[in-house]
Amino acid sequence: MAFNSLADFFAMGGYGFYVWLSYGISFLVLAVLIINTLTKRKKILKTVTQRIAREERIKKAKNRKDTL
Amino acid sequence: MWKWLHPYAKPEKSYQLAGKLLPWFVVLTVITFIIGLLWGLLFAPADYQQGDSFRIIYIHVPAAMMAMGAYSSMAIAAFVALVWQIRLAEMTVAATAPIGAVFTFIALFTGAAWGKPMWGAWWVWDARLTSELILLFVYLGIIALYNAFSDKVLAGRAASILTLVGVINLPVIHYSVVWWNTLHQGPTISKFGKPSMAVEMLWPLLIMIAAFATLLGALILMRFRNEILTRESHRPWVRQLALNNVKITGKN
Amino acid sequence: MKTMFRALFSAFFQVVAKELQGAFRHGSDILNPVWFFIIVVTLFPLGIGTDPALLERIAPGIIWVAALLAALLSFERLFKDDFIDGSLEQLMLSPFPLAWLVSAKVFAHWLLTGLPLLLVSPLLATFLSLDIDTYIALFLTLLIGTPILSLFGAIGVALTVGLRKGGILLSLIMLPLSIPILIFSTMAIDAASYGQSYIGLLALLGAMLITAIILAPFAIAASLRVSVS
C-alpha cells in the first residue's frame, strides 16, 4: 500500500485534482462510448422489428377483401 | 489452405464468431482493469520526482498506445478491404474509427492534466501531445467522411482509402513534429518517463496496457456486430434475430 | 512499345490542354485564389503591426498557411464540373489508366493554381520584408511543396466530389495531412533566414513529392471510382 489512509489516497500527494480529473474524464468518455455502442444495437434491432410488424399489418390489410 | 476461413467471409458467420469471442474479451477487460487500477492507484510506489501525479501514466500511456493500435488495425483492415474487396474489412474500419478517436482524446486529455502540475500549463507544444492532436484530427476526418455518405458501402470504401492515405502520412507527421519540436524547444523537457521505470511501477502499466488492448478488442467486436446488423437488416437471419430479441426482453 | 508510350503521352497532354483551355475560357476564375493569397498575407501586417523584424520572423508561417488555404479554395473546381457533366465517367471508360489521366488533371490544376502563387511570391516577400536568401528558400519550398498540396488535395476532392457538403469536409481531411509540408517548408525558410544550409529539408520535401507523385494518382483514381459509382 502506497497510502496510509483514505484521505491520503484521495489527496494523491497534493496532485489529487489532476489524477482524479484524468481518471474521471477517461472513464466517463469510455462509458459514453460503451453505452452508445449498446444503444445502437438496440436501436437497430428495434427498427427491424418495427419494419416486420409494419409489413405484417400491410399483408393483413391486403388479405381482408371486404373493405372497399 | 485457407478454405476454413471462407465461411467467415459471410456476414452471418462473422457476426456469430464475433459474438462467441465477445464474452472472453469482456471478462478479460474487466479483470485486467480491476487488477491494473488497484495496483497502479494503490500499491505502486509514488515517483520520487513527480510524486503521485505520475499515476496518470496508467491511463495516458495505454490510451496513447491503443490509439495507435486502433489505427494500425484500421490500416490493415483498409488494406484487406481494398485489395481483396472484402466488405467485412470495410465494416471493421468504420467500427474502429470512433474507438480510436475516443482513445486519442483520452490520451490528449490525460496528457494535458499531467502537464499542468509538471509543466505549469495545460497545454505545451510537446512533440508527443502535438502528434496525438494531429492523430485526433485524422480520426475525425475519417469519421466525418464516413458519416457524409448515405450509402454505407461507398462510405466504408471511402473511409478505407482515407485510412490508407493517412497511414503513409502518419509516420511523416510524427517525425516532422518531433523534429519541429526539438528546434522550437521551449521550456519543455519531456518528463514522460523513458523506460527506466522501476519494476513495481512497470507491472501495473503493462497490465493497464493489456486492459486497454482487450477493451479495444471488445469494442471493435461490438461495433463490428452493429455494422453487420445495419447493413444486413433486410436479411432473414437479422429479422429472426430481432424477433428473438423481442421475445427475450419481452417488450415491443 | 514506342507507339504505346507516344499514345500515353499524347493522352496526358490532351487532358492538360483541355483543362487549360477550359480554365482560360472562364478567365477570372484562375485569379481568385491568387487574390485570396495576397489578401490573407496583407491582413497579417494590418493585424499585428508593421515591425520588419517581427514580420520577417513570422513570414514563412504566414505565407505557407495562406498558400494552404488558397490551395484549398481552388480544389473544388478540380473534379466538380467533370462530375456534374459526366465527363468523369468518360475518363474512366477511356482505354488509358485512370491514374495516369488524373495525374494529367492534377498537373494542369497545379499549373493554374500553384504556379501563380510562385509568380506573386516576390510581391509578398517585399510586403513581409524578407531578404533575398530567405526569399530564395521560400520560392524553392513553394516550388516543391505546392505540387504535393495539389496531389493531396486531389485525393480529398476525389473522395468528396459526390457529396453535397464536400467543401468543409475537404479541409478537414486535407489540412492534417499537409502538416509535414508546412513544418518542413517553414523550417527550411527559417534555416535560410539564419544563414544555415537547408538542402536536407528540401531533399525531404522532394522525397515527399516523389512519393506523392507515385502513389497519389492511384489513391485519386480509387477515390473517384467510389464517388462516381
Coordinates of C-alpha atoms in Angstrom, one line a residue:
Chain A
M1 CA 0.0 0.0 0.0
A2 CA 1.4 3.3 -1.0
F3 CA -1.1 5.3 1.2
N4 CA -1.7 5.3 4.9
S5 CA -5.3 6.5 5.0
L6 CA -8.2 7.0 2.7
A7 CA -7.7 10.8 2.9
D8 CA -4.1 10.3 1.7
F9 CA -5.4 8.2 -1.1
F10 CA -7.8 10.9 -2.3
A11 CA -5.2 13.6 -1.9
M12 CA -2.7 11.8 -4.1
G13 CA 0.2 13.7 -2.5
G14 CA -1.4 17.0 -3.4
Y15 CA -2.0 16.0 -7.0
G16 CA -5.5 14.7 -6.3
F17 CA -7.3 17.1 -8.6
Y18 CA -5.3 16.2 -11.7
V19 CA -5.2 12.5 -11.0
W20 CA -8.9 12.1 -10.3
L21 CA -9.8 14.5 -13.2
S22 CA -7.8 12.3 -15.6
Y23 CA -9.3 9.1 -14.3
G24 CA -12.8 10.6 -14.1
I25 CA -12.9 12.1 -17.6
S26 CA -11.3 9.0 -19.1
F27 CA -13.8 6.6 -17.6
L28 CA -16.7 8.9 -18.3
V29 CA -15.8 9.1 -22.0
L30 CA -15.3 5.3 -22.2
A31 CA -18.7 4.8 -20.5
V32 CA -20.3 7.1 -23.1
L33 CA -18.7 5.1 -25.9
I34 CA -19.8 1.8 -24.5
I35 CA -23.4 3.0 -23.8
N36 CA -23.5 4.5 -27.3
T37 CA -22.4 1.1 -28.8
L38 CA -25.0 -0.8 -26.8
T39 CA -27.9 1.5 -27.5
K40 CA -27.0 1.5 -31.2
R41 CA -27.5 -2.3 -31.2
K42 CA -30.9 -2.0 -29.5
K43 CA -32.0 0.7 -31.9
I44 CA -31.0 -1.4 -35.0
L45 CA -33.0 -4.4 -33.7
K46 CA -35.9 -2.2 -32.8
T47 CA -36.2 -0.7 -36.3
V48 CA -36.0 -4.2 -37.8
T49 CA -38.9 -5.5 -35.6
Q50 CA -40.9 -2.4 -36.3
R51 CA -40.5 -3.0 -40.0
I52 CA -41.5 -6.6 -39.7
A53 CA -44.6 -5.5 -37.8
R54 CA -45.5 -3.0 -40.4
E55 CA -45.1 -5.5 -43.2
E56 CA -47.3 -7.9 -41.4
R57 CA -50.0 -5.2 -41.0
I58 CA -49.9 -4.4 -44.7
K59 CA -50.2 -8.1 -45.5
K60 CA -53.2 -8.5 -43.3
A61 CA -54.9 -5.4 -44.8
K62 CA -54.4 -6.8 -48.2
N63 CA -55.9 -10.2 -47.3
R64 CA -59.0 -8.6 -45.9
K65 CA -61.0 -8.1 -49.1
D66 CA -64.3 -6.9 -47.6
T67 CA -63.0 -3.3 -47.2
L68 CA -63.9 -1.1 -50.1
Chain B
M1 CA -5.3 -24.0 -47.2
W2 CA -7.5 -21.0 -46.4
K3 CA -10.7 -22.8 -47.1
W4 CA -11.7 -23.0 -43.4
L5 CA -11.7 -19.2 -43.5
H6 CA -14.3 -19.0 -46.2
P7 CA -17.5 -19.3 -44.1
Y8 CA -16.3 -16.3 -42.1
A9 CA -16.4 -14.1 -45.2
K10 CA -20.2 -14.5 -44.8
P11 CA -21.6 -11.7 -42.6
E12 CA -23.8 -14.1 -40.6
K13 CA -20.9 -16.4 -39.6
S14 CA -18.7 -13.4 -38.7
Y15 CA -21.5 -12.0 -36.6
Q16 CA -21.7 -15.3 -34.7
L17 CA -17.9 -15.6 -34.4
A18 CA -17.7 -12.1 -33.0
G19 CA -20.5 -12.9 -30.6
K20 CA -18.6 -16.0 -29.4
L21 CA -15.4 -14.0 -28.9
L22 CA -17.0 -11.1 -27.2
P23 CA -17.6 -12.5 -23.7
W24 CA -14.0 -13.6 -23.4
F25 CA -12.8 -10.1 -24.3
V26 CA -15.3 -8.5 -21.8
V27 CA -14.2 -10.8 -19.0
L28 CA -10.5 -10.2 -19.7
T29 CA -11.1 -6.5 -19.9
V30 CA -12.9 -6.4 -16.5
I31 CA -10.3 -8.5 -14.8
T32 CA -7.3 -6.6 -16.2
F33 CA -8.9 -3.2 -15.4
I34 CA -9.6 -4.2 -11.8
I35 CA -6.1 -5.5 -11.2
G36 CA -4.3 -2.8 -13.1
L37 CA -6.3 0.1 -11.5
L38 CA -5.9 -1.3 -7.9
W39 CA -2.2 -2.0 -8.4
G40 CA -1.5 1.3 -10.2
L41 CA -3.5 3.5 -7.8
L42 CA -3.0 1.8 -4.5
F43 CA 0.2 -0.3 -4.5
A44 CA 2.6 1.2 -6.9
P45 CA 5.1 3.5 -5.1
A46 CA 5.0 7.2 -5.8
D47 CA 7.6 8.5 -8.3
Y48 CA 10.5 10.2 -6.5
Q49 CA 10.3 13.2 -8.8
Q50 CA 6.7 13.5 -9.8
G51 CA 5.1 12.2 -6.7
D52 CA 1.6 10.7 -7.1
S53 CA 0.9 12.7 -10.3
F54 CA 2.7 10.0 -12.3
R55 CA -0.2 7.7 -11.7
I56 CA -1.8 9.3 -14.7
I57 CA 0.6 7.3 -16.7
Y58 CA -1.6 4.3 -16.1
I59 CA -4.2 5.7 -18.5
H60 CA -2.2 8.1 -20.5
V61 CA 0.3 5.6 -22.0
P62 CA -2.1 2.7 -22.6
A63 CA -4.7 5.1 -24.2
A64 CA -2.0 6.6 -26.4
M65 CA -0.6 3.2 -27.4
M66 CA -4.1 1.7 -28.2
A67 CA -5.0 4.9 -30.1
M68 CA -2.1 3.9 -32.4
G69 CA -3.1 0.3 -32.2
A70 CA -6.6 1.1 -33.3
Y71 CA -5.2 3.0 -36.3
S72 CA -2.9 0.1 -37.2
S73 CA -5.8 -2.4 -37.2
M74 CA -7.8 0.1 -39.3
A75 CA -5.0 0.3 -41.7
I76 CA -4.7 -3.5 -42.0
A77 CA -8.4 -3.8 -42.4
A78 CA -8.5 -1.0 -45.0
F79 CA -5.7 -2.7 -47.0
V80 CA -7.6 -6.0 -46.9
A81 CA -10.8 -4.2 -47.9
L82 CA -9.3 -2.5 -50.9
V83 CA -7.1 -5.3 -52.2
W84 CA -9.4 -8.3 -51.7
Q85 CA -12.7 -6.3 -51.9
I86 CA -13.9 -7.7 -48.6
R87 CA -17.0 -5.8 -47.2
L88 CA -16.4 -7.1 -43.7
A89 CA -13.0 -5.4 -43.6
E90 CA -14.6 -2.1 -44.6
M91 CA -17.0 -2.6 -41.7
T92 CA -14.1 -3.1 -39.4
V93 CA -12.6 0.2 -40.5
A94 CA -15.9 2.0 -39.8
A95 CA -16.3 0.2 -36.5
T96 CA -12.8 1.1 -35.2
A97 CA -12.6 4.8 -36.1
P98 CA -14.8 6.2 -33.3
I99 CA -13.0 4.0 -30.7
G100 CA -9.6 5.2 -31.9
A101 CA -10.8 8.8 -31.7
V102 CA -12.0 8.3 -28.1
F103 CA -8.8 6.7 -27.1
T104 CA -6.8 9.6 -28.7
F105 CA -9.0 12.1 -26.8
I106 CA -8.3 10.3 -23.5
A107 CA -4.5 10.3 -24.3
L108 CA -4.7 14.0 -25.0
F109 CA -6.8 15.0 -22.0
T110 CA -4.7 13.0 -19.5
G111 CA -1.5 14.4 -21.1
A112 CA -2.8 17.9 -20.5
A113 CA -3.9 17.1 -17.0
W114 CA -0.5 15.6 -16.3
G115 CA 1.2 18.6 -17.9
K116 CA -0.5 21.1 -15.7
P117 CA 1.3 20.1 -12.4
M118 CA 4.5 19.1 -14.2
W119 CA 5.0 22.0 -16.7
G120 CA 2.7 24.5 -15.1
A121 CA 0.4 24.7 -18.2
W122 CA -2.5 22.7 -19.5
W123 CA -1.1 22.7 -23.0
V124 CA 2.5 22.7 -24.0
W125 CA 3.5 22.1 -27.6
D126 CA 5.3 18.9 -26.7
A127 CA 6.0 16.6 -29.6
R128 CA 4.0 13.7 -28.2
L129 CA 0.9 15.7 -27.4
T130 CA 1.1 17.5 -30.7
S131 CA 1.2 14.3 -32.7
E132 CA -1.7 13.0 -30.7
L133 CA -3.7 16.1 -31.5
I134 CA -3.0 15.6 -35.2
L135 CA -3.9 11.9 -34.9
L136 CA -7.2 13.1 -33.4
F137 CA -7.7 15.4 -36.4
V138 CA -7.1 12.5 -38.8
Y139 CA -9.5 10.2 -36.9
L140 CA -12.2 13.0 -37.0
G141 CA -11.6 13.4 -40.7
I142 CA -12.2 9.7 -41.3
I143 CA -15.4 9.7 -39.2
A144 CA -16.7 12.8 -40.9
L145 CA -16.1 11.3 -44.3
Y146 CA -17.8 8.1 -43.3
N147 CA -20.8 9.9 -42.0
A148 CA -21.1 12.1 -45.0
F149 CA -22.0 9.2 -47.3
S150 CA -25.6 8.0 -47.1
D151 CA -24.7 4.8 -48.9
K152 CA -22.7 2.9 -46.3
V153 CA -20.9 0.6 -48.7
L154 CA -19.4 3.6 -50.5
A155 CA -18.8 5.2 -47.1
G156 CA -16.8 2.2 -46.0
R157 CA -14.7 2.2 -49.2
A158 CA -14.0 5.9 -49.0
A159 CA -13.0 5.7 -45.3
S160 CA -10.7 2.8 -46.2
I161 CA -8.9 4.8 -48.8
L162 CA -8.5 7.8 -46.5
T163 CA -7.2 5.4 -43.8
L164 CA -4.5 4.1 -46.1
V165 CA -3.5 7.6 -47.2
G166 CA -3.3 8.5 -43.5
V167 CA -1.1 5.6 -42.6
I168 CA 1.5 6.6 -45.1
N169 CA 1.4 10.1 -43.8
L170 CA 1.3 9.5 -40.0
P171 CA 5.0 8.4 -39.6
V172 CA 6.0 11.5 -41.6
I173 CA 3.7 13.7 -39.5
H174 CA 5.2 12.1 -36.3
Y175 CA 8.8 12.7 -37.3
S176 CA 8.2 16.1 -38.7
V177 CA 6.6 17.1 -35.4
V178 CA 9.4 15.6 -33.3
W179 CA 12.0 17.4 -35.4
W180 CA 10.0 20.7 -35.3
N181 CA 9.8 20.3 -31.5
T182 CA 13.5 19.9 -31.0
L183 CA 14.1 23.0 -33.0
H184 CA 11.5 25.1 -31.2
Q185 CA 12.5 23.7 -27.8
G186 CA 10.9 26.0 -25.3
P187 CA 10.8 25.1 -21.6
T188 CA 9.6 21.6 -22.4
I189 CA 11.9 18.9 -21.3
S190 CA 9.9 15.8 -21.7
K191 CA 9.1 14.4 -18.4
F192 CA 7.0 11.5 -19.7
G193 CA 9.0 8.6 -18.4
K194 CA 11.5 6.8 -20.6
P195 CA 11.7 3.0 -19.9
S196 CA 13.9 3.5 -16.9
M197 CA 10.9 2.7 -14.7
A198 CA 11.0 0.7 -11.6
V199 CA 9.6 -2.8 -11.8
E200 CA 6.9 -2.1 -9.2
M201 CA 5.7 0.7 -11.5
L202 CA 6.1 -1.1 -14.7
W203 CA 3.9 -4.2 -14.0
P204 CA 0.7 -2.2 -13.4
L205 CA 1.5 -0.3 -16.6
L206 CA 1.8 -3.5 -18.6
I207 CA -1.5 -4.7 -17.1
M208 CA -3.2 -1.5 -17.9
I209 CA -1.9 -1.7 -21.5
A210 CA -3.4 -5.2 -21.7
A211 CA -6.7 -3.8 -20.2
F212 CA -6.9 -1.1 -22.9
A213 CA -6.0 -3.6 -25.6
T214 CA -8.7 -6.0 -24.6
L215 CA -11.2 -3.1 -24.2
L216 CA -10.3 -2.1 -27.7
G217 CA -10.9 -5.6 -28.9
A218 CA -14.2 -5.9 -27.2
L219 CA -15.4 -2.5 -28.5
I220 CA -14.3 -3.4 -32.1
L221 CA -16.3 -6.6 -31.8
M222 CA -19.4 -4.9 -30.5
R223 CA -19.3 -2.1 -33.1
F224 CA -18.4 -4.6 -35.9
R225 CA -21.6 -6.6 -35.0
N226 CA -23.6 -3.3 -35.1
E227 CA -22.2 -2.6 -38.6
I228 CA -23.2 -6.0 -39.8
L229 CA -26.7 -5.7 -38.4
T230 CA -27.2 -2.3 -40.0
R231 CA -26.1 -3.4 -43.5
E232 CA -27.8 -6.8 -43.4
S233 CA -31.0 -5.5 -41.8
H234 CA -33.2 -6.9 -44.7
R235 CA -31.8 -10.4 -44.5
P236 CA -33.9 -13.1 -42.9
W237 CA -31.3 -14.0 -40.3
V238 CA -31.3 -10.5 -38.9
R239 CA -35.1 -10.4 -38.9
Q240 CA -35.1 -13.7 -36.9
L241 CA -32.5 -12.3 -34.5
A242 CA -34.6 -9.1 -34.0
L243 CA -37.8 -11.2 -33.3
N244 CA -35.9 -13.5 -30.9
N245 CA -34.6 -10.4 -29.1
V246 CA -38.1 -9.1 -28.6
K247 CA -39.2 -12.4 -27.2
I248 CA -36.4 -12.5 -24.7
T249 CA -36.7 -8.9 -23.5
G250 CA -40.5 -9.3 -23.5
K251 CA -41.3 -5.8 -24.7
N252 CA -42.1 -4.3 -28.0
Chain C
M1 CA 6.1 -0.3 -77.3
K2 CA 7.2 3.0 -78.7
T3 CA 3.7 3.8 -80.0
M4 CA 2.2 2.9 -76.7
F5 CA 4.4 5.4 -74.9
R6 CA 3.6 8.0 -77.5
A7 CA -0.1 7.3 -77.1
L8 CA 0.2 7.6 -73.3
F9 CA 2.0 11.0 -73.5
S10 CA -0.3 12.4 -76.1
A11 CA -3.3 11.4 -73.9
F12 CA -1.6 13.2 -71.0
F13 CA -1.1 16.4 -72.9
Q14 CA -4.6 16.3 -74.4
V15 CA -6.0 16.2 -70.9
V16 CA -3.7 19.1 -69.8
A17 CA -4.5 21.2 -72.9
K18 CA -8.3 20.6 -72.4
E19 CA -8.1 21.7 -68.8
L20 CA -6.1 24.8 -69.6
Q21 CA -8.5 25.8 -72.4
G22 CA -11.5 25.3 -70.2
A23 CA -9.9 27.4 -67.4
F24 CA -8.9 30.3 -69.8
R25 CA -12.4 30.3 -71.1
H26 CA -13.7 31.1 -67.7
G27 CA -11.0 33.7 -67.2
S28 CA -11.3 35.4 -63.9
D29 CA -11.7 32.1 -62.0
I30 CA -8.0 31.5 -62.3
L31 CA -7.0 34.6 -60.5
N32 CA -9.3 34.3 -57.5
P33 CA -7.1 32.0 -55.3
V34 CA -4.1 34.3 -56.1
W35 CA -6.1 37.3 -54.9
F36 CA -7.1 35.4 -51.8
F37 CA -3.5 34.5 -51.2
I38 CA -2.4 38.2 -51.4
I39 CA -5.2 39.5 -49.3
V40 CA -4.6 36.9 -46.5
V41 CA -1.0 37.8 -46.3
T42 CA -1.8 41.5 -46.3
L43 CA -4.1 41.0 -43.3
F44 CA -1.2 40.0 -41.0
P45 CA 0.8 43.2 -41.0
L46 CA -2.5 45.1 -40.5
G47 CA -3.4 42.8 -37.6
I48 CA -0.1 42.6 -35.8
G49 CA 1.8 45.7 -36.7
T50 CA 4.5 46.5 -39.2
D51 CA 7.7 45.9 -37.3
P52 CA 10.0 44.5 -40.0
A53 CA 11.9 42.2 -37.6
L54 CA 8.6 40.7 -36.4
L55 CA 7.2 40.3 -39.9
E56 CA 10.4 38.6 -41.1
R57 CA 10.2 36.2 -38.2
I58 CA 6.6 35.1 -38.9
A59 CA 6.6 35.5 -42.7
P60 CA 7.3 31.8 -43.5
G61 CA 4.4 30.6 -41.4
I62 CA 2.0 33.3 -42.8
I63 CA 2.9 32.6 -46.4
W64 CA 2.6 28.9 -46.1
V65 CA -0.7 28.9 -44.2
A66 CA -2.1 31.4 -46.7
A67 CA -0.8 29.1 -49.5
L68 CA -2.6 26.1 -47.9
L69 CA -5.8 28.0 -47.6
A70 CA -5.6 29.3 -51.2
A71 CA -4.9 25.8 -52.4
L72 CA -8.0 24.5 -50.5
L73 CA -10.2 27.2 -52.2
S74 CA -9.1 26.2 -55.6
F75 CA -9.7 22.5 -55.2
E76 CA -13.4 22.4 -55.6
R77 CA -13.1 23.1 -59.3
L78 CA -10.8 20.2 -59.8
F79 CA -13.4 17.4 -60.4
K80 CA -16.7 19.1 -59.7
D81 CA -17.6 20.2 -63.2
D82 CA -16.5 17.0 -64.7
F83 CA -18.5 15.1 -62.1
I84 CA -21.7 17.1 -62.9
D85 CA -21.4 16.9 -66.7
G86 CA -20.4 13.3 -66.8
S87 CA -17.0 13.7 -68.4
L88 CA -15.5 12.0 -65.3
E89 CA -17.3 8.8 -66.3
Q90 CA -16.0 9.2 -69.8
L91 CA -12.5 9.5 -68.4
M92 CA -13.0 6.2 -66.6
L93 CA -14.1 4.5 -69.8
S94 CA -11.1 5.6 -71.8
P95 CA -8.5 3.0 -72.7
F96 CA -5.8 4.7 -70.7
P97 CA -5.3 4.0 -67.0
L98 CA -7.4 6.4 -64.8
A99 CA -4.4 7.1 -62.5
W100 CA -2.4 8.4 -65.5
L101 CA -5.2 10.7 -66.7
V102 CA -5.9 12.1 -63.3
S103 CA -2.2 12.9 -62.8
A104 CA -2.6 15.0 -66.0
K105 CA -5.6 16.8 -64.5
V106 CA -3.7 17.4 -61.3
F107 CA -0.7 18.7 -63.2
A108 CA -2.9 21.1 -65.1
H109 CA -4.5 22.2 -61.8
W110 CA -1.1 22.9 -60.4
L111 CA -0.2 25.0 -63.5
L112 CA -3.4 27.0 -62.9
T113 CA -3.2 27.4 -59.1
G114 CA 0.3 26.5 -57.7
L115 CA 2.3 28.3 -60.4
P116 CA 0.5 31.7 -59.9
L117 CA 1.3 31.6 -56.2
L118 CA 5.0 31.2 -57.1
L119 CA 4.7 34.1 -59.5
V120 CA 3.3 36.5 -56.9
S121 CA 5.6 35.4 -54.2
P122 CA 8.2 38.1 -54.8
L123 CA 5.5 40.7 -54.1
L124 CA 4.7 39.1 -50.8
A125 CA 8.3 38.7 -49.9
T126 CA 8.7 42.5 -50.2
F127 CA 5.5 43.0 -48.2
L128 CA 6.9 41.0 -45.3
S129 CA 10.5 42.4 -45.7
L130 CA 12.2 39.1 -46.5
D131 CA 15.8 39.3 -47.6
I132 CA 16.9 37.7 -50.8
D133 CA 18.3 34.4 -49.4
T134 CA 15.2 33.8 -47.3
Y135 CA 13.1 34.6 -50.4
I136 CA 15.0 32.0 -52.5
A137 CA 14.3 29.4 -49.8
L138 CA 10.6 30.4 -49.8
F139 CA 10.5 30.1 -53.5
L140 CA 12.1 26.7 -53.5
T141 CA 9.8 25.3 -50.8
L142 CA 6.7 26.6 -52.7
L143 CA 8.1 25.1 -55.9
I144 CA 8.4 21.6 -54.3
G145 CA 5.5 21.9 -51.8
T146 CA 2.6 23.2 -53.8
P147 CA 2.6 20.2 -56.2
I148 CA 2.4 17.9 -53.1
L149 CA -0.6 20.0 -51.9
S150 CA -2.2 19.6 -55.3
L151 CA -1.8 15.8 -55.1
F152 CA -3.1 15.6 -51.5
G153 CA -6.0 17.9 -52.3
A154 CA -6.9 15.9 -55.3
I155 CA -7.3 12.8 -53.1
G156 CA -9.6 14.8 -50.8
V157 CA -11.6 16.2 -53.7
A158 CA -11.9 12.8 -55.3
L159 CA -13.3 11.4 -52.1
T160 CA -15.8 14.2 -51.5
V161 CA -16.8 15.3 -55.0
G162 CA -20.1 13.2 -54.9
L163 CA -21.2 14.8 -51.6
R164 CA -23.4 17.8 -51.3
K165 CA -21.4 19.4 -48.5
G166 CA -18.0 18.4 -49.7
G167 CA -16.2 21.7 -49.2
I168 CA -15.7 21.9 -45.5
L169 CA -15.1 18.1 -45.3
L170 CA -12.3 18.5 -47.8
S171 CA -10.4 20.9 -45.5
L172 CA -11.0 18.6 -42.5
I173 CA -9.4 15.7 -44.5
M174 CA -6.7 17.5 -46.2
L175 CA -5.3 20.0 -43.7
P176 CA -4.0 17.5 -41.1
L177 CA -2.3 15.6 -43.9
S178 CA -0.4 18.6 -45.1
I179 CA 1.1 19.5 -41.7
P180 CA 4.5 17.9 -42.6
I181 CA 4.8 20.1 -45.7
L182 CA 4.1 23.1 -43.6
I183 CA 6.7 22.1 -41.0
F184 CA 9.5 21.2 -43.4
S185 CA 8.9 24.3 -45.5
T186 CA 8.9 26.8 -42.7
M187 CA 11.9 25.1 -41.1
A188 CA 13.8 25.4 -44.4
I189 CA 12.9 29.1 -44.7
D190 CA 13.8 29.7 -41.0
A191 CA 17.2 28.0 -41.6
A192 CA 17.8 30.2 -44.6
S193 CA 17.0 33.3 -42.6
Y194 CA 19.7 32.3 -40.1
G195 CA 22.1 31.6 -43.0
Q196 CA 22.1 27.9 -42.4
S197 CA 22.0 25.1 -45.0
Y198 CA 18.6 23.8 -45.8
I199 CA 19.4 21.3 -48.6
G200 CA 18.4 18.4 -46.3
L201 CA 14.9 19.8 -45.7
L202 CA 14.4 20.4 -49.4
A203 CA 15.5 16.9 -50.1
L204 CA 12.9 15.6 -47.6
L205 CA 10.2 17.7 -49.4
G206 CA 11.5 16.3 -52.7
A207 CA 11.2 12.8 -51.4
M208 CA 7.7 13.5 -50.3
L209 CA 6.9 14.9 -53.7
I210 CA 8.2 11.9 -55.5
T211 CA 6.3 9.5 -53.2
A212 CA 3.2 11.6 -53.7
I213 CA 3.6 11.6 -57.5
I214 CA 4.0 7.8 -57.5
L215 CA 1.2 6.9 -55.0
A216 CA -1.4 9.7 -55.0
P217 CA -2.7 9.1 -58.6
F218 CA -3.8 5.5 -57.6
A219 CA -5.5 6.9 -54.4
I220 CA -7.2 9.6 -56.6
A221 CA -8.3 7.0 -59.1
A222 CA -9.7 4.6 -56.5
S223 CA -11.5 7.5 -54.7
L224 CA -13.1 8.7 -58.0
R225 CA -14.3 5.2 -58.6
V226 CA -16.0 5.3 -55.2
S227 CA -17.5 8.8 -55.8
V228 CA -18.8 8.0 -59.3
S229 CA -20.4 4.6 -58.7

